[in-house]
Amino acid sequence: MLQLPHQPLQVAALPPQRTPVREDQAGPWHSEAVCRRDEAGLFFAPSKEPTAARLAREESAKRVCARCPVMVECQEHALIQPEPYGVWGGLTAAERRVVLARRRRREMELKASSASSAAAGRIAAAG
């Protein structure tokens, strides 16, 4: 693992937290999140963070997420909102953009497939 010189983290102003979209009978999903006990600086980038430091910090945050009982809920929250910053549910902002792009592409393919199936059905019924 990459060892970085000890430097105090200069954490950028954190974006305002949005209200979670889902709650269950036991309360909001985030009340069970492991990250509630960790420093927010681990999940959000400090200003002017060098690439090596960012990668190391994101990997540390992902290790916290990996042991979290609500990782899936957190990830879905970040994708639905969508959260533009930080590590949520084990995914960075860039990774979430990739997931969202794949979901949009898949939805478009399903719509196109459904439309072509409907058109083929109409042609077969008319013929």
mmCIF file of N, CA and C in Angstrom:
data_model
loop_
_atom_site.group_PDB
_atom_site.id
_atom_site.type_symbol
_atom_site.label_atom_id
_atom_site.label_comp_id
_atom_site.label_asym_id
_atom_site.label_seq_id
_atom_site.Cartn_x
_atom_site.Cartn_y
_atom_site.Cartn_z
ATOM 1 N N MET A 1 0.840 -1.179 0.000
ATOM 2 C CA MET A 1 0.000 0.000 0.000
ATOM 3 C C MET A 1 0.884 1.240 0.000
ATOM 4 N N LEU A 2 0.447 2.272 -0.609
ATOM 5 C CA LEU A 2 1.180 3.515 -0.739
ATOM 6 C C LEU A 2 1.225 4.241 0.606
ATOM 7 N N GLN A 3 2.402 4.592 1.046
ATOM 8 C CA GLN A 3 2.555 5.339 2.279
ATOM 9 C C GLN A 3 2.691 6.811 1.927
ATOM 10 N N LEU A 4 1.893 7.632 2.515
ATOM 11 C CA LEU A 4 1.928 9.064 2.254
ATOM 12 C C LEU A 4 2.513 9.771 3.460
ATOM 13 N N PRO A 5 3.244 10.860 3.222
ATOM 14 C CA PRO A 5 3.775 11.609 4.359
ATOM 15 C C PRO A 5 2.618 12.161 5.191
ATOM 16 N N HIS A 6 2.844 12.240 6.516
ATOM 17 C CA HIS A 6 1.791 12.759 7.384
ATOM 18 C C HIS A 6 1.569 14.226 7.104
ATOM 19 N N GLN A 7 0.401 14.514 6.654
ATOM 20 C CA GLN A 7 -0.001 15.890 6.438
ATOM 21 C C GLN A 7 -1.442 15.995 6.891
ATOM 22 N N PRO A 8 -1.761 17.055 7.587
ATOM 23 C CA PRO A 8 -3.165 17.191 7.980
ATOM 24 C C PRO A 8 -4.025 17.357 6.729
ATOM 25 N N LEU A 9 -5.146 16.680 6.714
ATOM 26 C CA LEU A 9 -6.056 16.805 5.584
ATOM 27 C C LEU A 9 -6.753 18.149 5.653
ATOM 28 N N GLN A 10 -6.801 18.815 4.522
ATOM 29 C CA GLN A 10 -7.551 20.050 4.443
ATOM 30 C C GLN A 10 -8.827 19.699 3.691
ATOM 31 N N VAL A 11 -9.858 19.471 4.447
ATOM 32 C CA VAL A 11 -11.108 19.003 3.868
ATOM 33 C C VAL A 11 -11.867 20.177 3.274
ATOM 34 N N ALA A 12 -12.284 19.989 2.036
ATOM 35 C CA ALA A 12 -13.094 21.000 1.379
ATOM 36 C C ALA A 12 -14.455 21.051 2.059
ATOM 37 N N ALA A 13 -15.153 22.126 1.850
ATOM 38 C CA ALA A 13 -16.502 22.221 2.412
ATOM 39 C C ALA A 13 -17.333 21.074 1.852
ATOM 40 N N LEU A 14 -17.983 20.369 2.740
ATOM 41 C CA LEU A 14 -18.798 19.237 2.318
ATOM 42 C C LEU A 14 -20.096 19.733 1.712
ATOM 43 N N PRO A 15 -20.562 19.050 0.661
ATOM 44 C CA PRO A 15 -21.840 19.456 0.087
ATOM 45 C C PRO A 15 -22.952 19.184 1.091
ATOM 46 N N PRO A 16 -24.012 19.947 1.023
ATOM 47 C CA PRO A 16 -25.101 19.703 1.976
ATOM 48 C C PRO A 16 -25.668 18.304 1.774
ATOM 49 N N GLN A 17 -25.992 17.654 2.877
ATOM 50 C CA GLN A 17 -26.550 16.310 2.803
ATOM 51 C C GLN A 17 -28.008 16.410 2.383
ATOM 52 N N ARG A 18 -28.386 15.538 1.481
ATOM 53 C CA ARG A 18 -29.767 15.509 1.017
ATOM 54 C C ARG A 18 -30.562 14.533 1.866
ATOM 55 N N THR A 19 -31.838 14.734 1.882
ATOM 56 C CA THR A 19 -32.708 13.837 2.631
ATOM 57 C C THR A 19 -32.764 12.490 1.928
ATOM 58 N N PRO A 20 -32.560 11.394 2.657
ATOM 59 C CA PRO A 20 -32.632 10.087 2.018
ATOM 60 C C PRO A 20 -34.017 9.848 1.425
ATOM 61 N N VAL A 21 -34.060 9.089 0.325
ATOM 62 C CA VAL A 21 -35.320 8.860 -0.349
ATOM 63 C C VAL A 21 -36.150 7.762 0.287
ATOM 64 N N ARG A 22 -35.504 6.846 1.005
ATOM 65 C CA ARG A 22 -36.239 5.713 1.558
ATOM 66 C C ARG A 22 -36.027 5.597 3.054
ATOM 67 N N GLU A 23 -37.060 5.193 3.727
ATOM 68 C CA GLU A 23 -36.953 4.853 5.143
ATOM 69 C C GLU A 23 -37.754 3.587 5.365
ATOM 70 N N ASP A 24 -37.307 2.771 6.311
ATOM 71 C CA ASP A 24 -38.077 1.574 6.644
ATOM 72 C C ASP A 24 -38.574 1.703 8.080
ATOM 73 N N GLN A 25 -39.169 0.646 8.596
ATOM 74 C CA GLN A 25 -39.747 0.694 9.932
ATOM 75 C C GLN A 25 -38.695 0.961 11.013
ATOM 76 N N ALA A 26 -37.476 0.536 10.800
ATOM 77 C CA ALA A 26 -36.431 0.699 11.805
ATOM 78 C C ALA A 26 -35.809 2.091 11.760
ATOM 79 N N GLY A 27 -36.200 2.914 10.824
ATOM 80 C CA GLY A 27 -35.635 4.245 10.686
ATOM 81 C C GLY A 27 -34.906 4.373 9.368
ATOM 82 N N PRO A 28 -34.316 5.540 9.131
ATOM 83 C CA PRO A 28 -33.622 5.744 7.860
ATOM 84 C C PRO A 28 -32.435 4.787 7.722
ATOM 85 N N TRP A 29 -32.165 4.375 6.497
ATOM 86 C CA TRP A 29 -31.090 3.409 6.260
ATOM 87 C C TRP A 29 -29.756 3.924 6.777
ATOM 88 N N HIS A 30 -29.523 5.221 6.673
ATOM 89 C CA HIS A 30 -28.205 5.762 7.031
ATOM 90 C C HIS A 30 -27.925 5.715 8.525
ATOM 91 N N SER A 31 -28.943 5.457 9.339
ATOM 92 C CA SER A 31 -28.685 5.350 10.777
ATOM 93 C C SER A 31 -27.844 4.113 11.096
ATOM 94 N N GLU A 32 -27.828 3.130 10.195
ATOM 95 C CA GLU A 32 -27.034 1.909 10.376
ATOM 96 C C GLU A 32 -25.691 1.965 9.657
ATOM 97 N N ALA A 33 -25.403 3.056 8.976
ATOM 98 C CA ALA A 33 -24.188 3.154 8.164
ATOM 99 C C ALA A 33 -22.926 3.158 9.027
ATOM 100 N N VAL A 34 -21.963 2.354 8.632
ATOM 101 C CA VAL A 34 -20.685 2.268 9.347
ATOM 102 C C VAL A 34 -19.943 3.603 9.272
ATOM 103 N N CYS A 35 -20.083 4.312 8.172
ATOM 104 C CA CYS A 35 -19.348 5.565 7.980
ATOM 105 C C CYS A 35 -19.755 6.658 8.966
ATOM 106 N N ARG A 36 -20.870 6.493 9.641
ATOM 107 C CA ARG A 36 -21.297 7.494 10.625
ATOM 108 C C ARG A 36 -20.275 7.625 11.750
ATOM 109 N N ARG A 37 -19.456 6.588 11.921
ATOM 110 C CA ARG A 37 -18.443 6.608 12.978
ATOM 111 C C ARG A 37 -17.073 7.049 12.461
ATOM 112 N N ASP A 38 -16.966 7.287 11.159
ATOM 113 C CA ASP A 38 -15.685 7.670 10.569
ATOM 114 C C ASP A 38 -15.656 9.153 10.227
ATOM 115 N N GLU A 39 -14.461 9.639 9.998
ATOM 116 C CA GLU A 39 -14.267 11.026 9.625
ATOM 117 C C GLU A 39 -14.803 11.274 8.226
ATOM 118 N N ALA A 40 -15.585 12.305 8.045
ATOM 119 C CA ALA A 40 -16.162 12.622 6.740
ATOM 120 C C ALA A 40 -15.080 12.866 5.691
ATOM 121 N N GLY A 41 -13.911 13.320 6.113
ATOM 122 C CA GLY A 41 -12.811 13.575 5.183
ATOM 123 C C GLY A 41 -12.364 12.339 4.443
ATOM 124 N N LEU A 42 -12.661 11.171 4.975
ATOM 125 C CA LEU A 42 -12.318 9.929 4.299
ATOM 126 C C LEU A 42 -13.192 9.728 3.067
ATOM 127 N N PHE A 43 -14.399 10.236 3.086
ATOM 128 C CA PHE A 43 -15.372 10.005 2.017
ATOM 129 C C PHE A 43 -15.502 11.165 1.043
ATOM 130 N N PHE A 44 -14.994 12.328 1.405
ATOM 131 C CA PHE A 44 -15.072 13.510 0.550
ATOM 132 C C PHE A 44 -13.679 14.090 0.359
ATOM 133 N N ALA A 45 -13.388 14.520 -0.853
ATOM 134 C CA ALA A 45 -12.045 14.976 -1.221
ATOM 135 C C ALA A 45 -11.663 16.297 -0.560
ATOM 136 N N PRO A 46 -10.460 16.339 -0.001
ATOM 137 C CA PRO A 46 -9.918 17.621 0.454
ATOM 138 C C PRO A 46 -9.600 18.482 -0.765
ATOM 139 N N SER A 47 -9.508 19.776 -0.567
ATOM 140 C CA SER A 47 -9.176 20.644 -1.696
ATOM 141 C C SER A 47 -7.736 20.387 -2.145
ATOM 142 N N LYS A 48 -7.526 20.422 -3.435
ATOM 143 C CA LYS A 48 -6.205 20.246 -4.060
ATOM 144 C C LYS A 48 -5.519 18.957 -3.626
ATOM 145 N N GLU A 49 -6.254 17.878 -3.594
ATOM 146 C CA GLU A 49 -5.708 16.589 -3.177
ATOM 147 C C GLU A 49 -4.912 15.958 -4.315
ATOM 148 N N PRO A 50 -3.657 15.561 -4.067
ATOM 149 C CA PRO A 50 -2.873 14.892 -5.102
ATOM 150 C C PRO A 50 -3.511 13.544 -5.479
ATOM 151 N N THR A 51 -3.309 13.118 -6.714
ATOM 152 C CA THR A 51 -3.927 11.895 -7.221
ATOM 153 C C THR A 51 -3.621 10.681 -6.345
ATOM 154 N N ALA A 52 -2.368 10.490 -5.976
ATOM 155 C CA ALA A 52 -1.999 9.328 -5.158
ATOM 156 C C ALA A 52 -2.726 9.349 -3.814
ATOM 157 N N ALA A 53 -2.837 10.522 -3.221
ATOM 158 C CA ALA A 53 -3.537 10.647 -1.944
ATOM 159 C C ALA A 53 -5.027 10.368 -2.126
ATOM 160 N N ARG A 54 -5.600 10.866 -3.228
ATOM 161 C CA ARG A 54 -7.021 10.633 -3.491
ATOM 162 C C ARG A 54 -7.311 9.147 -3.659
ATOM 163 N N LEU A 55 -6.479 8.468 -4.439
ATOM 164 C CA LEU A 55 -6.681 7.035 -4.664
ATOM 165 C C LEU A 55 -6.573 6.249 -3.359
ATOM 166 N N ALA A 56 -5.595 6.592 -2.533
ATOM 167 C CA ALA A 56 -5.426 5.908 -1.246
ATOM 168 C C ALA A 56 -6.620 6.177 -0.330
ATOM 169 N N ARG A 57 -7.089 7.428 -0.304
ATOM 170 C CA ARG A 57 -8.235 7.783 0.540
ATOM 171 C C ARG A 57 -9.492 7.062 0.061
ATOM 172 N N GLU A 58 -9.713 7.036 -1.257
ATOM 173 C CA GLU A 58 -10.892 6.357 -1.795
ATOM 174 C C GLU A 58 -10.859 4.861 -1.492
ATOM 175 N N GLU A 59 -9.690 4.250 -1.581
ATOM 176 C CA GLU A 59 -9.587 2.821 -1.247
ATOM 177 C C GLU A 59 -9.899 2.581 0.227
ATOM 178 N N SER A 60 -9.437 3.474 1.085
ATOM 179 C CA SER A 60 -9.753 3.354 2.521
ATOM 180 C C SER A 60 -11.256 3.494 2.751
ATOM 181 N N ALA A 61 -11.868 4.443 2.069
ATOM 182 C CA ALA A 61 -13.317 4.637 2.204
ATOM 183 C C ALA A 61 -14.063 3.408 1.702
ATOM 184 N N LYS A 62 -13.613 2.837 0.598
ATOM 185 C CA LYS A 62 -14.265 1.642 0.047
ATOM 186 C C LYS A 62 -14.151 0.451 0.999
ATOM 187 N N ARG A 63 -13.046 0.364 1.742
ATOM 188 C CA ARG A 63 -12.914 -0.715 2.735
ATOM 189 C C ARG A 63 -13.944 -0.549 3.848
ATOM 190 N N VAL A 64 -14.199 0.694 4.241
ATOM 191 C CA VAL A 64 -15.243 0.955 5.241
ATOM 192 C C VAL A 64 -16.593 0.540 4.664
ATOM 193 N N CYS A 65 -16.854 0.934 3.422
ATOM 194 C CA CYS A 65 -18.136 0.593 2.779
ATOM 195 C C CYS A 65 -18.318 -0.921 2.667
ATOM 196 N N ALA A 66 -17.251 -1.640 2.394
ATOM 197 C CA ALA A 66 -17.344 -3.086 2.182
ATOM 198 C C ALA A 66 -17.863 -3.823 3.411
ATOM 199 N N ARG A 67 -17.675 -3.259 4.578
ATOM 200 C CA ARG A 67 -18.153 -3.930 5.795
ATOM 201 C C ARG A 67 -19.454 -3.318 6.332
ATOM 202 N N CYS A 68 -20.066 -2.466 5.536
ATOM 203 C CA CYS A 68 -21.269 -1.752 5.969
ATOM 204 C C CYS A 68 -22.537 -2.553 5.656
ATOM 205 N N PRO A 69 -23.454 -2.680 6.631
ATOM 206 C CA PRO A 69 -24.683 -3.446 6.403
ATOM 207 C C PRO A 69 -25.675 -2.760 5.464
ATOM 208 N N VAL A 70 -25.505 -1.465 5.208
ATOM 209 C CA VAL A 70 -26.437 -0.749 4.331
ATOM 210 C C VAL A 70 -25.744 -0.230 3.069
ATOM 211 N N MET A 71 -24.689 -0.918 2.646
ATOM 212 C CA MET A 71 -23.932 -0.476 1.471
ATOM 213 C C MET A 71 -24.819 -0.366 0.231
ATOM 214 N N VAL A 72 -25.677 -1.347 -0.004
ATOM 215 C CA VAL A 72 -26.524 -1.344 -1.200
ATOM 216 C C VAL A 72 -27.500 -0.160 -1.161
ATOM 217 N N GLU A 73 -28.103 0.082 -0.003
ATOM 218 C CA GLU A 73 -29.029 1.200 0.134
ATOM 219 C C GLU A 73 -28.322 2.531 -0.095
ATOM 220 N N CYS A 74 -27.122 2.652 0.430
ATOM 221 C CA CYS A 74 -26.316 3.866 0.269
ATOM 222 C C CYS A 74 -25.984 4.090 -1.203
ATOM 223 N N GLN A 75 -25.569 3.022 -1.864
ATOM 224 C CA GLN A 75 -25.217 3.101 -3.278
ATOM 225 C C GLN A 75 -26.428 3.534 -4.108
ATOM 226 N N GLU A 76 -27.578 2.926 -3.857
ATOM 227 C CA GLU A 76 -28.788 3.291 -4.600
ATOM 228 C C GLU A 76 -29.198 4.728 -4.317
ATOM 229 N N HIS A 77 -29.060 5.157 -3.076
ATOM 230 C CA HIS A 77 -29.358 6.555 -2.729
ATOM 231 C C HIS A 77 -28.507 7.494 -3.574
ATOM 232 N N ALA A 78 -27.213 7.199 -3.642
ATOM 233 C CA ALA A 78 -26.283 8.058 -4.382
ATOM 234 C C ALA A 78 -26.575 8.042 -5.873
ATOM 235 N N LEU A 79 -27.090 6.948 -6.390
ATOM 236 C CA LEU A 79 -27.425 6.863 -7.812
ATOM 237 C C LEU A 79 -28.761 7.542 -8.112
ATOM 238 N N ILE A 80 -29.709 7.436 -7.218
ATOM 239 C CA ILE A 80 -31.033 8.025 -7.425
ATOM 240 C C ILE A 80 -31.005 9.539 -7.273
ATOM 241 N N GLN A 81 -30.215 10.074 -6.331
ATOM 242 C CA GLN A 81 -30.236 11.508 -6.029
ATOM 243 C C GLN A 81 -29.873 12.383 -7.228
ATOM 244 N N PRO A 82 -28.893 12.270 -8.028
ATOM 245 C CA PRO A 82 -27.613 11.595 -7.813
ATOM 246 C C PRO A 82 -26.652 12.468 -7.000
ATOM 247 N N GLU A 83 -25.867 11.807 -6.154
ATOM 248 C CA GLU A 83 -24.868 12.506 -5.342
ATOM 249 C C GLU A 83 -23.661 12.812 -6.224
ATOM 250 N N PRO A 84 -23.264 14.063 -6.344
ATOM 251 C CA PRO A 84 -22.163 14.415 -7.254
ATOM 252 C C PRO A 84 -20.762 14.263 -6.658
ATOM 253 N N TYR A 85 -20.657 14.126 -5.344
ATOM 254 C CA TYR A 85 -19.345 14.091 -4.701
ATOM 255 C C TYR A 85 -19.223 12.911 -3.749
ATOM 256 N N GLY A 86 -17.978 12.509 -3.504
ATOM 257 C CA GLY A 86 -17.678 11.567 -2.442
ATOM 258 C C GLY A 86 -17.851 10.111 -2.804
ATOM 259 N N VAL A 87 -17.471 9.268 -1.838
ATOM 260 C CA VAL A 87 -17.626 7.821 -1.956
ATOM 261 C C VAL A 87 -18.924 7.462 -1.245
ATOM 262 N N TRP A 88 -19.819 6.835 -1.964
ATOM 263 C CA TRP A 88 -21.118 6.403 -1.434
ATOM 264 C C TRP A 88 -21.310 4.955 -1.829
ATOM 265 N N GLY A 89 -21.618 4.096 -0.892
ATOM 266 C CA GLY A 89 -21.885 2.698 -1.208
ATOM 267 C C GLY A 89 -20.737 2.014 -1.923
ATOM 268 N N GLY A 90 -19.528 2.436 -1.633
ATOM 269 C CA GLY A 90 -18.354 1.815 -2.235
ATOM 270 C C GLY A 90 -18.029 2.302 -3.631
ATOM 271 N N LEU A 91 -18.723 3.328 -4.114
ATOM 272 C CA LEU A 91 -18.460 3.863 -5.452
ATOM 273 C C LEU A 91 -18.060 5.329 -5.374
ATOM 274 N N THR A 92 -17.062 5.685 -6.175
ATOM 275 C CA THR A 92 -16.673 7.087 -6.284
ATOM 276 C C THR A 92 -17.660 7.799 -7.207
ATOM 277 N N ALA A 93 -17.571 9.115 -7.272
ATOM 278 C CA ALA A 93 -18.446 9.882 -8.160
ATOM 279 C C ALA A 93 -18.257 9.442 -9.614
ATOM 280 N N ALA A 94 -17.017 9.212 -10.027
ATOM 281 C CA ALA A 94 -16.751 8.779 -11.405
ATOM 282 C C ALA A 94 -17.343 7.393 -11.664
ATOM 283 N N GLU A 95 -17.228 6.499 -10.701
ATOM 284 C CA GLU A 95 -17.792 5.149 -10.859
ATOM 285 C C GLU A 95 -19.316 5.201 -10.929
ATOM 286 N N ARG A 96 -19.909 6.105 -10.158
ATOM 287 C CA ARG A 96 -21.370 6.246 -10.203
ATOM 288 C C ARG A 96 -21.819 6.781 -11.553
ATOM 289 N N ARG A 97 -21.051 7.695 -12.139
ATOM 290 C CA ARG A 97 -21.402 8.202 -13.472
ATOM 291 C C ARG A 97 -21.399 7.073 -14.502
ATOM 292 N N VAL A 98 -20.446 6.154 -14.391
ATOM 293 C CA VAL A 98 -20.386 5.004 -15.303
ATOM 294 C C VAL A 98 -21.617 4.119 -15.115
ATOM 295 N N VAL A 99 -21.969 3.829 -13.867
ATOM 296 C CA VAL A 99 -23.140 2.988 -13.581
ATOM 297 C C VAL A 99 -24.397 3.650 -14.141
ATOM 298 N N LEU A 100 -24.546 4.957 -13.931
ATOM 299 C CA LEU A 100 -25.726 5.658 -14.432
ATOM 300 C C LEU A 100 -25.777 5.649 -15.955
ATOM 301 N N ALA A 101 -24.641 5.825 -16.599
ATOM 302 C CA ALA A 101 -24.602 5.792 -18.068
ATOM 303 C C ALA A 101 -25.002 4.408 -18.579
ATOM 304 N N ARG A 102 -24.525 3.365 -17.928
ATOM 305 C CA ARG A 102 -24.905 2.000 -18.325
ATOM 306 C C ARG A 102 -26.400 1.771 -18.132
ATOM 307 N N ARG A 103 -26.930 2.264 -17.017
ATOM 308 C CA ARG A 103 -28.375 2.104 -16.777
ATOM 309 C C ARG A 103 -29.182 2.823 -17.847
ATOM 310 N N ARG A 104 -28.778 4.046 -18.194
ATOM 311 C CA ARG A 104 -29.499 4.794 -19.234
ATOM 312 C C ARG A 104 -29.428 4.068 -20.572
ATOM 313 N N ARG A 105 -28.247 3.563 -20.910
ATOM 314 C CA ARG A 105 -28.071 2.837 -22.172
ATOM 315 C C ARG A 105 -28.944 1.581 -22.183
ATOM 316 N N ARG A 106 -28.966 0.854 -21.083
ATOM 317 C CA ARG A 106 -29.780 -0.356 -20.991
ATOM 318 C C ARG A 106 -31.264 -0.024 -21.135
ATOM 319 N N GLU A 107 -31.720 1.061 -20.490
ATOM 320 C CA GLU A 107 -33.119 1.475 -20.608
ATOM 321 C C GLU A 107 -33.469 1.839 -22.041
ATOM 322 N N MET A 108 -32.564 2.545 -22.721
ATOM 323 C CA MET A 108 -32.810 2.915 -24.117
ATOM 324 C C MET A 108 -32.883 1.669 -25.005
ATOM 325 N N GLU A 109 -32.002 0.698 -24.760
ATOM 326 C CA GLU A 109 -32.020 -0.542 -25.535
ATOM 327 C C GLU A 109 -33.318 -1.307 -25.299
ATOM 328 N N LEU A 110 -33.786 -1.352 -24.056
ATOM 329 C CA LEU A 110 -35.035 -2.035 -23.749
ATOM 330 C C LEU A 110 -36.221 -1.354 -24.422
ATOM 331 N N LYS A 111 -36.238 -0.019 -24.410
ATOM 332 C CA LYS A 111 -37.317 0.715 -25.073
ATOM 333 C C LYS A 111 -37.293 0.466 -26.578
ATOM 334 N N ALA A 112 -36.094 0.488 -27.163
ATOM 335 C CA ALA A 112 -35.968 0.251 -28.606
ATOM 336 C C ALA A 112 -36.406 -1.169 -28.951
ATOM 337 N N SER A 113 -36.021 -2.121 -28.132
ATOM 338 C CA SER A 113 -36.397 -3.515 -28.355
ATOM 339 C C SER A 113 -37.903 -3.691 -28.220
ATOM 340 N N SER A 114 -38.473 -3.051 -27.229
ATOM 341 C CA SER A 114 -39.916 -3.135 -27.002
ATOM 342 C C SER A 114 -40.674 -2.497 -28.165
ATOM 343 N N ALA A 115 -40.192 -1.364 -28.648
ATOM 344 C CA ALA A 115 -40.845 -0.678 -29.766
ATOM 345 C C ALA A 115 -40.773 -1.511 -31.041
ATOM 346 N N SER A 116 -39.626 -2.128 -31.295
ATOM 347 C CA SER A 116 -39.493 -2.941 -32.513
ATOM 348 C C SER A 116 -40.329 -4.219 -32.420
ATOM 349 N N SER A 117 -40.468 -4.767 -31.215
ATOM 350 C CA SER A 117 -41.316 -5.948 -31.029
ATOM 351 C C SER A 117 -42.775 -5.587 -31.258
ATOM 352 N N ALA A 118 -43.183 -4.437 -30.766
ATOM 353 C CA ALA A 118 -44.565 -3.986 -30.945
ATOM 354 C C ALA A 118 -44.853 -3.751 -32.425
ATOM 355 N N ALA A 119 -43.913 -3.128 -33.130
ATOM 356 C CA ALA A 119 -44.091 -2.863 -34.562
ATOM 357 C C ALA A 119 -44.173 -4.179 -35.336
ATOM 358 N N ALA A 120 -43.350 -5.145 -35.000
ATOM 359 C CA ALA A 120 -43.379 -6.450 -35.670
ATOM 360 C C ALA A 120 -44.708 -7.140 -35.407
ATOM 361 N N GLY A 121 -45.248 -6.990 -34.207
ATOM 362 C CA GLY A 121 -46.534 -7.578 -33.887
ATOM 363 C C GLY A 121 -47.665 -6.963 -34.698
ATOM 364 N N ARG A 122 -47.597 -5.628 -34.870
ATOM 365 C CA ARG A 122 -48.620 -4.942 -35.662
ATOM 366 C C ARG A 122 -48.557 -5.381 -37.126
ATOM 367 N N ILE A 123 -47.353 -5.527 -37.657
ATOM 368 C CA ILE A 123 -47.179 -5.958 -39.052
ATOM 369 C C ILE A 123 -47.720 -7.376 -39.237
ATOM 370 N N ALA A 124 -47.391 -8.246 -38.290
ATOM 371 C CA ALA A 124 -47.847 -9.640 -38.389
ATOM 372 C C ALA A 124 -49.372 -9.707 -38.289
ATOM 373 N N ALA A 125 -49.986 -8.878 -37.458
ATOM 374 C CA ALA A 125 -51.432 -8.878 -37.305
ATOM 375 C C ALA A 125 -52.121 -8.341 -38.552
ATOM 376 N N ALA A 126 -51.490 -7.376 -39.214
ATOM 377 C CA ALA A 126 -52.075 -6.774 -40.407
ATOM 378 C C ALA A 126 -51.923 -7.683 -41.637
ATOM 379 N N GLY A 127 -50.874 -8.519 -41.641
ATOM 380 C CA GLY A 127 -50.574 -9.316 -42.824
ATOM 381 C C GLY A 127 -51.356 -10.525 -42.892
#
